[in-house]
Amino acid sequence: MSALLSTLRAAVGKRHVLTSARATARYRKGYRTGEGPALAVVRPGSLVELWKVASACVAADVSIIVQASNTGLTGGSTPDGADYPGGLVIISTTRLAGLRVIREGQQVLCMPGTTLNRLEQALRPYGREPHSVIGSSCLGASVVGGVCNNSGGSLVRRGPAYTEMALYAQVQPDGTLRLFNHLGIALGDDPEAILSRLDAGDFTDADVDPAQERRAHDHDYAAHVRDIDSPVPARFNADPRCLFEAAGSAGKLIVFAVRLDTFAREEEAATFYLGTSDSARLTELRRTMLRDLPAPPIAGEYMHADAFDIADRYGRDTFVAIEKLGTDRLPALFAAKARFDGVAGDGVSDRLMQRMMQAAARFLPDHLPPRMRKWRTRFDHHLILKVSRDQADAVRALLAGLFGDAVADHFECTAQEAAKAFLHRFVAAGAAVRYRAVHRSEVEDIVALDVALPRNTMEWQEHLPADLAAQTIHTLYYGHFFCQVFHQDYIVRKGTDPLAFEHALWKLLDERGAQYPAEHNVGHLYIARPQLADFYRSIDPRNQLNPGIGHTPKARGWSGTGDPA
C-alpha cells in the first residue's frame, strides 16, 4: 500500500492525497446516507493526473469510487462498509471543474467536476441554459454526475440527463485501463496526449464534428412523456432507453468529459399556482395538457400540504439564503458546512449546528407570498405550473374551467410569486433532513423513495395502510407531476425498523407498477433491477469501480450473489 500512496503523491502532490480519518471524513460519508473507510482520498488537478491516478489504482487492484460533489441522496458515490476488495480509494474530481462552450453556445463540454451552477453561469450570456436548472444545482451537483445517474429534473420537455458523447476510461478484464473518445472531437490517439489537449483547451471548432451522429440529449422525451396511456413510467433509473456508455453508468466507468446540448432560455413564460383537495382534478389537468397541447408545459412541480409545511418551517433559512445570496454563492456555503462536519463530527453538526440554524430561522420574516399562504389553508394539493408564452392563453382557458371553484382554484403568479413558489418547492428535501437533525429523540430516520409511476396512472396519490401510517411522524410528497415522478420522504418514529418499513413500501409500489429509483443512482439503498445490473457488468467486467452498487456483489469478476436485502 505504501508503494501505491507514493505513486499517487507523485501524480498529484502530497497535499492532495488525504489519508487521515479527519481529512477524508466529508468524502467518506454521503449527503444523506452511506459511510465507510478508505485507504486514501485523491484529488487530481488535471485530466492527465486523473488518468495517472486511475491507472495506478487499477494496477494496484484496489477498489475505486470516483466522486464528484457528493450531493447524492442514495450513497452512490461514497463507501458502504469496509469490505471492498483490495481496500478502497476515493478519487474526488472537484478540482476538475473546467468547461468549454462550443458551437456558439449550442453545446458544452464539461469536465468531471463542473457543477450545474457554474454551467448555468457560463450559458447566461448566450441566452441558453443546461438540462437542469436550480434544485440540486445550488448544492453543487455536478453535470457529469447527473449524466452518470440518469438524473431527471423539473423541466418536463427534457427528460433525464443523457448523452452518447463522452470521453471515458473502462477497466478491461485483464486489469488494464483503456480510454475511449466518443466526444466527436479530434484530439489524437494517445491517452495522455488527448487529455493534455483537453486540459489546455487545445482544440478549435474545426476539430469538433458537427455531424452529431450521436445524440447529446434525449431527443424523444417530449413525445415519450405524452404517451399518457402507456403502462411504463416515463423515466426511471433502469430504463434501457437511457443506458449508454457514460449515461447511467453510476460510477462503473471513469468519465473525463461529456458533450451536451444546451437549451434556449424561455422568455416571458407564465406561471400559475394551483390548489385542490381533489387529486382527480390534477389527473385530468395532466392528461388533458399532455394529450391536447402541441407541447408539454415547461414545468409542473407538485407539493402536498404536509411537505409545504415542513419546507415552510424547516427550510426557511435555506430559502432565504438562496433568495438573498443567489445560487452562485450557495456551493461555497455548503462546502464550508461539509468541512465543518468533517472536523466536528456528526453529533456536533446535527445537535449543535442544525439546532442553531433552526433556532435562528424562527426570527426570519415570513418568506412566502400571502396568496400562497391562503392556498395552503384551502387545499391539500399544490401545483406550480409553468408554460411558454405561446401556451399561456390556452392554459388560462383550461384553468378557468377546471380550477375555478371551491374545490380547485388557481392564480397567475407575478414574477416574484413564481420565483418564491419554485424555491419553496426545492427546499423540501433539505427540510426533511433538518427535521431529522432537530428531532433526533423522536425520529428513527428518513426513508426516502424516488418513484416513477406508469404514465397511465389515474390514482397517483398514495394511501398508506394503517400499520405503516402509524410508524410515521410525517409523510412528505413532492415531485415532477407531469412526468409522474415523485419524491416520497417518510419520517419514521423512533423504534421503527427503517429497512423493514422501506421493503413494505417497495411491495406496495410493485403492485402499482412503479419503477424506483426514478432519477437518482440506485446507490446502496435500492436493488439494481436485472437489466440495470447486466448493464453494469457489461461496462465494468472486472467490477473494480464502485463495486456493490445496487446490492450487486463487491467481489472481482462479479463472483458472489450480492446482498439481496
Coordinates of C-alpha atoms in Angstrom, one line a residue:
M1 CA 0.0 0.0 0.0
S2 CA 2.9 2.4 0.7
A3 CA 4.0 2.0 -2.9
L4 CA 0.6 3.0 -4.2
L5 CA 0.4 6.0 -1.9
S6 CA 3.9 7.1 -3.1
T7 CA 2.7 6.8 -6.8
L8 CA -0.4 8.8 -6.0
R9 CA 1.6 11.5 -4.3
A10 CA 3.9 11.7 -7.2
A11 CA 1.0 12.1 -9.6
V12 CA -1.0 14.8 -7.7
G13 CA 1.2 16.2 -5.0
K14 CA 1.3 15.2 -1.3
R15 CA -1.3 17.7 -0.2
H16 CA -3.9 16.2 -2.5
V17 CA -3.6 12.6 -1.2
L18 CA -5.6 12.5 2.1
T19 CA -5.3 9.6 4.4
S20 CA -6.4 10.7 7.9
A21 CA -9.9 10.0 9.2
R22 CA -10.5 13.7 9.8
A23 CA -9.2 14.8 6.4
T24 CA -11.2 12.2 4.5
A25 CA -14.4 12.3 6.5
R26 CA -16.5 14.5 4.2
Y27 CA -15.7 12.3 1.2
R28 CA -16.4 9.1 3.0
K29 CA -19.9 10.0 4.3
G30 CA -22.9 10.6 1.9
Y31 CA -25.0 13.7 2.0
R32 CA -28.0 11.7 3.3
T33 CA -26.7 8.1 3.7
G34 CA -23.7 5.8 3.3
E35 CA -20.3 5.7 5.1
G36 CA -17.1 3.7 5.3
P37 CA -13.3 3.8 5.5
A38 CA -10.9 4.5 2.7
L39 CA -7.2 3.9 2.1
A40 CA -7.0 7.4 0.7
V41 CA -8.9 10.2 -1.0
V42 CA -7.1 11.6 -4.0
R43 CA -7.8 15.0 -5.6
P44 CA -6.3 15.2 -9.1
G45 CA -6.0 18.7 -10.5
S46 CA -6.0 17.8 -14.2
L47 CA -7.4 15.2 -16.5
V48 CA -3.9 13.8 -17.0
E49 CA -3.5 13.5 -13.3
L50 CA -6.9 11.7 -13.1
W51 CA -5.6 9.2 -15.8
K52 CA -2.4 8.6 -13.8
V53 CA -4.3 8.1 -10.5
A54 CA -6.9 5.8 -12.0
S55 CA -4.2 3.8 -13.8
A56 CA -2.2 3.3 -10.6
C57 CA -5.3 2.2 -8.7
V58 CA -6.3 -0.2 -11.3
A59 CA -2.8 -1.7 -11.5
A60 CA -2.7 -2.0 -7.6
D61 CA -6.0 -3.9 -7.7
V62 CA -7.8 -1.6 -5.2
S63 CA -11.5 -0.8 -5.4
I64 CA -12.2 2.7 -6.7
I65 CA -15.0 5.2 -6.2
V66 CA -14.9 8.3 -8.4
Q67 CA -16.8 11.0 -6.7
A68 CA -17.9 14.5 -7.8
S69 CA -19.8 16.8 -5.4
N70 CA -21.1 14.1 -3.0
T71 CA -24.6 15.6 -3.2
G72 CA -26.4 12.3 -3.9
L73 CA -29.2 11.0 -1.8
T74 CA -28.6 7.3 -2.1
G75 CA -25.0 6.8 -1.1
G76 CA -24.0 6.0 -4.6
S77 CA -20.7 7.8 -4.6
T78 CA -19.5 7.0 -1.0
P79 CA -18.3 3.8 0.7
D80 CA -20.8 1.3 2.0
G81 CA -19.0 -0.6 4.7
A82 CA -15.4 -1.8 4.9
D83 CA -15.3 -4.9 2.8
Y84 CA -14.1 -3.6 -0.5
P85 CA -11.6 -6.0 -2.3
G86 CA -8.1 -4.6 -2.0
G87 CA -9.3 -1.7 0.1
L88 CA -10.9 1.5 -1.3
V89 CA -9.5 4.6 -2.9
I90 CA -11.9 7.6 -3.5
I91 CA -11.0 9.8 -6.4
S92 CA -12.5 13.3 -5.9
T93 CA -13.0 15.3 -9.1
T94 CA -14.0 18.6 -7.6
R95 CA -10.8 20.3 -8.8
L96 CA -11.6 19.3 -12.4
A97 CA -14.2 22.0 -12.9
G98 CA -13.3 23.1 -16.5
L99 CA -15.9 23.6 -19.2
R100 CA -15.9 24.8 -22.8
V101 CA -18.9 26.4 -24.6
I102 CA -18.8 25.1 -28.2
R103 CA -20.9 25.6 -31.3
E104 CA -21.8 29.2 -30.4
G105 CA -23.5 28.1 -27.2
Q106 CA -25.5 25.3 -28.7
Q107 CA -23.4 22.7 -26.8
V108 CA -21.0 22.5 -23.9
L109 CA -18.0 20.3 -23.0
C110 CA -18.0 19.6 -19.2
M111 CA -15.2 18.0 -17.1
P112 CA -15.9 15.7 -14.2
G113 CA -16.1 18.4 -11.5
T114 CA -18.1 21.0 -13.5
T115 CA -21.2 22.0 -11.4
L116 CA -24.6 22.8 -12.8
N117 CA -24.4 26.1 -11.1
R118 CA -21.2 27.0 -12.9
L119 CA -22.7 25.8 -16.2
E120 CA -25.7 28.0 -15.7
Q121 CA -23.4 31.0 -15.2
A122 CA -21.4 30.2 -18.4
L123 CA -24.5 29.9 -20.6
R124 CA -26.3 33.1 -19.4
P125 CA -24.5 35.4 -21.9
Y126 CA -25.7 33.1 -24.7
G127 CA -29.4 33.1 -23.6
R128 CA -29.1 29.4 -23.1
E129 CA -29.4 27.0 -20.1
P130 CA -28.4 23.5 -19.2
H131 CA -30.6 20.4 -19.0
S132 CA -31.4 21.1 -15.3
V133 CA -31.7 24.4 -13.5
I134 CA -31.7 25.3 -9.8
G135 CA -32.8 22.5 -7.4
S136 CA -29.7 20.4 -6.8
S137 CA -27.5 22.9 -8.7
C138 CA -27.5 25.2 -5.7
L139 CA -25.9 22.3 -3.7
G140 CA -23.1 22.0 -6.1
A141 CA -24.3 18.9 -8.0
S142 CA -22.1 18.0 -11.0
V143 CA -23.0 17.8 -14.6
V144 CA -21.2 14.5 -15.2
G145 CA -22.8 13.1 -12.0
G146 CA -26.2 13.9 -13.5
V147 CA -25.5 12.1 -16.7
C148 CA -24.0 9.0 -14.9
N149 CA -27.1 8.8 -12.7
N150 CA -29.8 9.5 -15.2
S151 CA -30.8 12.5 -13.2
G152 CA -34.1 14.0 -14.2
G153 CA -35.2 17.4 -13.0
S154 CA -38.2 19.7 -13.1
L155 CA -38.3 20.5 -16.8
V156 CA -40.9 18.3 -18.5
R157 CA -39.7 18.5 -22.1
R158 CA -36.1 17.5 -21.4
G159 CA -36.3 14.1 -19.7
P160 CA -33.3 12.5 -18.0
A161 CA -29.8 13.9 -18.3
Y162 CA -28.3 11.9 -21.2
T163 CA -25.6 11.9 -23.8
E164 CA -23.9 9.5 -26.2
M165 CA -20.9 11.8 -26.5
A166 CA -18.4 11.1 -23.7
L167 CA -14.7 10.6 -23.1
Y168 CA -14.3 7.8 -20.6
A169 CA -11.9 5.0 -19.4
Q170 CA -13.0 1.4 -18.8
V171 CA -11.3 -1.2 -16.7
Q172 CA -10.6 -4.2 -19.0
P173 CA -11.0 -7.8 -17.9
D174 CA -7.2 -8.2 -17.9
G175 CA -6.8 -5.4 -15.4
T176 CA -5.7 -2.6 -17.7
L177 CA -7.3 0.8 -18.3
R178 CA -8.5 1.8 -21.8
L179 CA -9.6 5.3 -22.9
F180 CA -12.5 5.8 -25.3
N181 CA -13.0 9.1 -27.1
H182 CA -16.6 9.4 -28.2
L183 CA -16.8 13.2 -27.9
G184 CA -16.8 13.8 -31.6
I185 CA -13.8 16.0 -31.2
A186 CA -10.5 15.1 -32.9
L187 CA -7.8 15.0 -30.2
G188 CA -5.4 12.3 -31.3
D189 CA -4.9 8.7 -30.3
D190 CA -2.6 8.6 -27.3
P191 CA -4.5 8.9 -23.9
E192 CA -2.2 11.4 -22.2
A193 CA -2.0 13.5 -25.4
I194 CA -5.8 13.5 -25.7
L195 CA -6.2 14.5 -22.0
S196 CA -3.4 17.1 -22.2
R197 CA -5.2 18.8 -25.1
L198 CA -8.5 18.9 -23.2
D199 CA -6.7 20.2 -20.1
A200 CA -5.2 23.0 -22.2
G201 CA -8.3 23.6 -24.3
D202 CA -6.1 22.9 -27.3
F203 CA -8.7 22.3 -30.0
T204 CA -10.7 24.5 -32.4
D205 CA -14.1 24.5 -33.9
A206 CA -12.6 22.6 -36.8
D207 CA -11.8 19.7 -34.5
V208 CA -15.5 19.5 -33.4
D209 CA -17.5 17.1 -35.6
P210 CA -20.8 18.9 -36.4
A211 CA -22.4 15.8 -37.9
Q212 CA -23.6 14.6 -34.5
E213 CA -24.4 11.0 -35.3
R214 CA -24.5 10.5 -31.6
R215 CA -27.1 12.3 -29.5
A216 CA -26.3 14.9 -26.8
H217 CA -29.7 14.8 -25.1
D218 CA -32.8 12.6 -25.1
H219 CA -34.5 13.9 -28.3
D220 CA -37.5 11.7 -27.9
Y221 CA -38.6 12.5 -24.4
A222 CA -41.1 15.3 -25.2
A223 CA -43.1 12.8 -27.3
H224 CA -42.4 9.9 -24.9
V225 CA -43.9 11.6 -21.9
R226 CA -47.1 12.5 -23.8
D227 CA -48.0 8.8 -24.2
I228 CA -50.4 9.0 -21.3
D229 CA -51.9 5.5 -21.9
S230 CA -48.6 3.7 -21.5
P231 CA -48.2 1.3 -18.6
V232 CA -44.5 2.1 -18.4
P233 CA -43.2 5.1 -16.4
A234 CA -41.8 8.0 -18.4
R235 CA -38.3 8.0 -16.9
F236 CA -36.5 5.8 -14.4
N237 CA -33.0 4.8 -13.5
A238 CA -33.2 1.3 -15.1
D239 CA -34.8 2.5 -18.3
P240 CA -32.9 0.8 -21.2
R241 CA -33.7 3.8 -23.4
C242 CA -31.1 5.8 -21.4
L243 CA -28.4 3.3 -20.6
F244 CA -25.5 4.0 -22.9
E245 CA -21.8 4.1 -22.0
A246 CA -21.4 7.0 -19.6
A247 CA -25.2 7.6 -19.4
G248 CA -26.5 5.7 -16.4
S249 CA -23.0 4.3 -15.6
A250 CA -23.3 5.0 -11.9
G251 CA -19.5 5.2 -11.4
K252 CA -18.8 2.0 -13.3
L253 CA -16.7 4.0 -15.8
I254 CA -14.2 6.8 -15.2
V255 CA -15.7 9.7 -17.1
F256 CA -13.3 12.5 -18.1
A257 CA -15.7 14.7 -20.1
V258 CA -19.2 14.8 -21.6
R259 CA -20.6 16.8 -24.6
L260 CA -24.1 18.0 -24.0
D261 CA -26.8 20.1 -25.8
T262 CA -28.0 23.3 -24.3
F263 CA -31.4 24.8 -24.5
A264 CA -32.8 28.2 -25.3
R265 CA -33.9 30.1 -22.1
E266 CA -37.7 30.5 -22.1
E267 CA -38.6 34.2 -22.1
E268 CA -41.9 35.7 -20.9
A269 CA -43.2 32.3 -19.6
A270 CA -46.4 32.3 -17.5
T271 CA -46.6 30.6 -14.1
F272 CA -49.8 29.5 -12.4
Y273 CA -50.2 28.4 -8.8
L274 CA -52.9 25.7 -8.4
G275 CA -54.6 24.2 -5.4
T276 CA -57.2 21.5 -4.9
S277 CA -58.4 18.9 -2.4
D278 CA -59.5 16.6 -5.2
S279 CA -56.5 14.7 -6.7
A280 CA -58.6 13.8 -9.7
R281 CA -58.6 17.4 -10.9
L282 CA -54.8 17.3 -11.2
T283 CA -55.1 14.0 -13.0
E284 CA -57.5 15.5 -15.5
L285 CA -55.3 18.5 -16.0
R286 CA -52.2 16.5 -16.6
R287 CA -53.8 14.1 -19.1
T288 CA -55.6 17.0 -21.0
M289 CA -52.4 19.1 -21.3
L290 CA -50.2 16.3 -22.4
R291 CA -52.8 15.0 -24.9
D292 CA -54.1 18.2 -26.4
L293 CA -51.4 20.9 -26.3
P294 CA -48.8 20.9 -29.1
A295 CA -46.0 20.5 -26.5
P296 CA -45.7 19.7 -22.8
P297 CA -45.6 22.5 -20.3
I298 CA -42.2 23.8 -19.2
A299 CA -42.6 22.6 -15.6
G300 CA -45.2 21.2 -13.3
E301 CA -44.0 20.9 -9.7
Y302 CA -46.2 19.1 -7.1
M303 CA -46.2 19.6 -3.4
H304 CA -48.6 18.1 -0.8
A305 CA -49.7 20.3 2.1
D306 CA -47.6 18.3 4.6
A307 CA -44.4 18.9 2.5
F308 CA -45.4 22.5 2.2
D309 CA -45.5 22.9 6.0
I310 CA -42.2 21.1 6.6
A311 CA -40.4 23.1 3.9
D312 CA -42.0 26.3 5.4
R313 CA -40.7 25.7 8.9
Y314 CA -37.5 23.7 8.4
G315 CA -36.4 25.1 5.1
R316 CA -36.9 28.7 5.8
D317 CA -33.2 29.6 6.4
T318 CA -32.2 27.8 3.2
F319 CA -34.9 29.5 1.2
V320 CA -33.8 33.0 2.5
A321 CA -30.1 32.2 1.9
I322 CA -30.7 31.2 -1.7
E323 CA -33.1 34.2 -2.3
K324 CA -30.7 36.7 -0.8
L325 CA -27.3 35.3 -1.8
G326 CA -28.3 33.7 -5.1
T327 CA -27.3 30.2 -6.2
D328 CA -23.9 31.4 -7.3
R329 CA -22.7 31.7 -3.7
L330 CA -24.5 28.6 -2.3
P331 CA -21.9 26.0 -3.3
A332 CA -19.3 27.7 -1.2
L333 CA -21.6 27.7 1.8
F334 CA -22.4 24.0 1.5
A335 CA -18.7 23.2 1.0
A336 CA -18.0 25.1 4.2
K337 CA -20.6 23.2 6.1
A338 CA -19.2 19.9 4.8
R339 CA -15.8 20.9 6.1
F340 CA -17.3 21.7 9.5
D341 CA -19.0 18.3 9.5
G342 CA -15.7 16.6 8.8
V343 CA -13.9 18.4 11.6
A344 CA -16.7 18.5 14.2
G345 CA -18.2 15.1 13.7
D346 CA -21.9 14.1 13.1
G347 CA -23.0 14.6 16.7
V348 CA -21.9 18.2 16.9
S349 CA -23.0 19.0 13.4
D350 CA -26.5 17.7 13.9
R351 CA -27.2 18.6 17.5
L352 CA -25.4 22.0 17.6
M353 CA -25.2 23.5 14.1
Q354 CA -28.6 22.3 12.8
R355 CA -30.3 23.3 16.0
M356 CA -28.7 26.7 16.0
M357 CA -29.7 27.3 12.3
Q358 CA -33.2 26.2 13.1
A359 CA -33.5 28.4 16.1
A360 CA -32.2 31.4 14.1
A361 CA -34.7 30.7 11.4
R362 CA -37.6 31.5 13.8
F363 CA -36.6 35.2 13.7
L364 CA -36.7 35.5 9.9
P365 CA -39.7 37.3 8.5
D366 CA -42.4 35.5 6.6
H367 CA -40.8 34.5 3.3
L368 CA -43.9 33.3 1.4
P369 CA -46.4 35.4 -0.6
P370 CA -49.9 35.9 1.0
R371 CA -51.7 34.2 -1.9
M372 CA -49.6 31.0 -1.3
R373 CA -50.5 31.2 2.4
K374 CA -54.2 31.5 1.5
W375 CA -54.0 28.5 -0.9
R376 CA -52.3 26.4 1.8
T377 CA -55.3 27.0 4.2
R378 CA -57.7 25.9 1.4
F379 CA -56.1 23.0 -0.3
D380 CA -54.1 19.7 0.3
H381 CA -52.6 19.5 -3.2
H382 CA -50.4 22.3 -4.7
L383 CA -49.0 22.5 -8.2
I384 CA -46.7 25.1 -9.7
L385 CA -47.4 25.2 -13.5
K386 CA -45.0 27.0 -15.8
V387 CA -45.9 27.3 -19.5
S388 CA -44.3 29.0 -22.5
R389 CA -45.7 32.3 -23.9
D390 CA -47.4 30.6 -26.8
Q391 CA -49.3 28.2 -24.4
A392 CA -50.4 30.7 -21.9
D393 CA -53.8 31.7 -23.4
A394 CA -54.9 28.0 -23.9
V395 CA -53.8 27.2 -20.3
R396 CA -55.7 30.2 -18.9
A397 CA -58.9 29.0 -20.7
L398 CA -58.3 25.4 -19.4
L399 CA -57.8 26.5 -15.8
A400 CA -60.8 28.8 -15.9
G401 CA -63.0 25.7 -16.4
L402 CA -61.1 23.1 -14.3
F403 CA -59.6 25.2 -11.5
G404 CA -62.0 27.9 -10.6
D405 CA -64.3 26.8 -7.8
A406 CA -64.2 26.0 -4.1
V407 CA -62.7 22.5 -4.6
A408 CA -60.0 23.6 -7.1
D409 CA -58.7 27.1 -7.8
H410 CA -55.7 28.9 -9.2
F411 CA -54.0 32.3 -9.6
E412 CA -51.5 33.6 -12.1
C413 CA -48.2 34.4 -10.4
T414 CA -46.3 37.6 -10.5
A415 CA -42.6 37.2 -11.3
Q416 CA -41.8 37.3 -7.6
E417 CA -44.5 34.9 -6.6
A418 CA -43.3 32.4 -9.3
A419 CA -39.7 32.6 -8.0
K420 CA -40.8 32.1 -4.4
A421 CA -43.1 29.2 -5.3
F422 CA -40.4 27.2 -7.1
L423 CA -37.8 28.0 -4.5
H424 CA -40.2 26.8 -1.7
R425 CA -40.7 23.5 -3.6
F426 CA -36.9 23.0 -4.0
V427 CA -36.1 23.3 -0.3
A428 CA -38.4 20.5 0.7
A429 CA -35.8 17.7 0.5
G430 CA -33.3 19.5 2.7
A431 CA -36.1 20.4 5.1
A432 CA -36.7 16.7 5.8
V433 CA -33.0 16.3 6.7
R434 CA -33.2 19.3 9.0
Y435 CA -36.3 17.9 10.7
R436 CA -34.4 14.7 11.4
A437 CA -31.4 16.5 12.8
V438 CA -33.5 18.7 15.1
H439 CA -35.8 15.9 16.4
R440 CA -33.3 13.1 16.9
S441 CA -35.1 11.9 20.1
E442 CA -38.3 11.3 18.1
V443 CA -37.1 10.3 14.7
E444 CA -35.5 7.0 13.8
D445 CA -34.6 8.0 10.3
I446 CA -35.9 9.2 6.9
V447 CA -37.0 6.6 4.4
A448 CA -36.7 8.4 1.1
L449 CA -38.1 6.9 -2.1
D450 CA -37.7 8.3 -5.6
V451 CA -40.7 6.8 -7.5
A452 CA -41.8 6.8 -11.2
L453 CA -45.4 5.8 -11.7
P454 CA -46.8 4.4 -15.0
R455 CA -47.8 7.1 -17.5
N456 CA -51.4 5.7 -17.5
T457 CA -51.7 6.1 -13.7
M458 CA -55.1 7.6 -12.7
E459 CA -54.8 7.3 -8.9
W460 CA -51.3 8.7 -8.2
Q461 CA -52.0 9.7 -4.6
E462 CA -50.6 7.2 -2.1
H463 CA -52.8 5.9 0.7
L464 CA -50.6 4.1 3.3
P465 CA -52.0 1.1 5.1
A466 CA -52.8 1.9 8.7
D467 CA -49.9 -0.2 10.1
L468 CA -47.4 1.7 8.0
A469 CA -49.0 5.1 8.6
A470 CA -48.8 4.5 12.4
Q471 CA -45.0 4.2 12.1
T472 CA -44.6 7.7 10.5
I473 CA -44.4 11.1 12.0
H474 CA -44.7 12.9 8.7
T475 CA -45.1 11.7 5.1
L476 CA -43.8 14.2 2.6
Y477 CA -44.8 14.0 -1.1
Y478 CA -43.5 16.3 -3.8
G479 CA -42.2 15.8 -7.3
H480 CA -42.4 16.3 -11.1
F481 CA -46.1 15.9 -11.7
F482 CA -46.3 15.7 -15.5
C483 CA -43.6 13.0 -15.6
Q484 CA -45.4 11.2 -12.7
V485 CA -42.1 11.2 -10.8
F486 CA -42.5 11.7 -7.0
H487 CA -40.1 12.1 -4.1
Q488 CA -41.6 10.4 -1.1
D489 CA -40.0 11.1 2.3
Y490 CA -41.2 9.2 5.3
I491 CA -40.0 10.5 8.6
V492 CA -40.4 7.4 10.8
R493 CA -40.9 7.2 14.5
K494 CA -38.2 6.1 17.0
G495 CA -38.1 2.3 17.2
T496 CA -39.3 1.7 13.7
D497 CA -37.1 -0.6 11.5
P498 CA -36.4 1.7 8.5
L499 CA -35.3 -1.2 6.3
A500 CA -38.4 -3.3 7.0
F501 CA -40.6 -0.2 6.5
E502 CA -38.9 0.5 3.2
H503 CA -39.3 -3.1 1.9
A504 CA -43.0 -2.9 2.8
L505 CA -43.3 0.2 0.7
W506 CA -41.4 -1.5 -2.2
K507 CA -44.1 -4.2 -2.2
L508 CA -46.8 -1.6 -2.5
L509 CA -45.0 0.2 -5.3
D510 CA -44.5 -3.1 -7.2
E511 CA -48.2 -3.7 -7.0
R512 CA -48.8 -0.3 -8.6
G513 CA -46.4 -1.0 -11.5
A514 CA -43.9 1.7 -10.3
Q515 CA -40.2 1.9 -11.0
Y516 CA -37.7 3.1 -8.4
P517 CA -35.4 4.9 -8.2
A518 CA -36.8 7.4 -10.8
E519 CA -34.0 9.8 -11.3
H520 CA -31.2 9.1 -8.8
N521 CA -28.5 6.5 -8.6
V522 CA -29.6 3.2 -7.1
G523 CA -26.8 3.7 -4.7
H524 CA -26.7 1.3 -1.8
L525 CA -30.4 1.8 -0.9
Y526 CA -32.1 0.2 -4.0
I527 CA -31.6 -3.2 -5.6
A528 CA -30.5 -2.8 -9.2
R529 CA -33.0 -4.5 -11.5
P530 CA -31.6 -7.3 -13.6
Q531 CA -31.4 -5.2 -16.8
L532 CA -29.5 -2.5 -14.9
A533 CA -27.2 -5.0 -13.2
D534 CA -26.4 -6.5 -16.6
F535 CA -25.5 -3.1 -17.9
Y536 CA -23.1 -2.5 -15.0
R537 CA -21.5 -5.9 -15.7
S538 CA -21.0 -5.0 -19.4
I539 CA -19.3 -1.7 -18.7
D540 CA -17.2 -2.9 -15.7
P541 CA -16.5 -6.6 -16.4
R542 CA -13.9 -6.7 -13.6
N543 CA -16.1 -5.0 -11.0
Q544 CA -13.4 -2.7 -9.8
L545 CA -15.3 0.6 -10.0
N546 CA -17.9 1.4 -7.4
P547 CA -18.4 -2.3 -6.5
G548 CA -21.5 -3.3 -4.7
I549 CA -23.7 -0.6 -6.2
G550 CA -27.4 -1.6 -6.3
H551 CA -26.8 -4.6 -3.9
T552 CA -24.6 -6.3 -6.5
P553 CA -21.5 -8.3 -5.5
K554 CA -18.4 -6.4 -4.4
A555 CA -16.1 -9.2 -5.4
R556 CA -13.8 -9.0 -8.5
G557 CA -15.4 -10.6 -11.6
W558 CA -18.8 -10.3 -10.1
S559 CA -18.5 -13.5 -8.1
G560 CA -20.9 -14.0 -5.3
T561 CA -24.6 -13.1 -5.0
G562 CA -24.5 -9.6 -3.6
D563 CA -26.9 -8.5 -0.8
P564 CA -30.5 -9.3 -1.7
A565 CA -31.7 -7.1 1.1

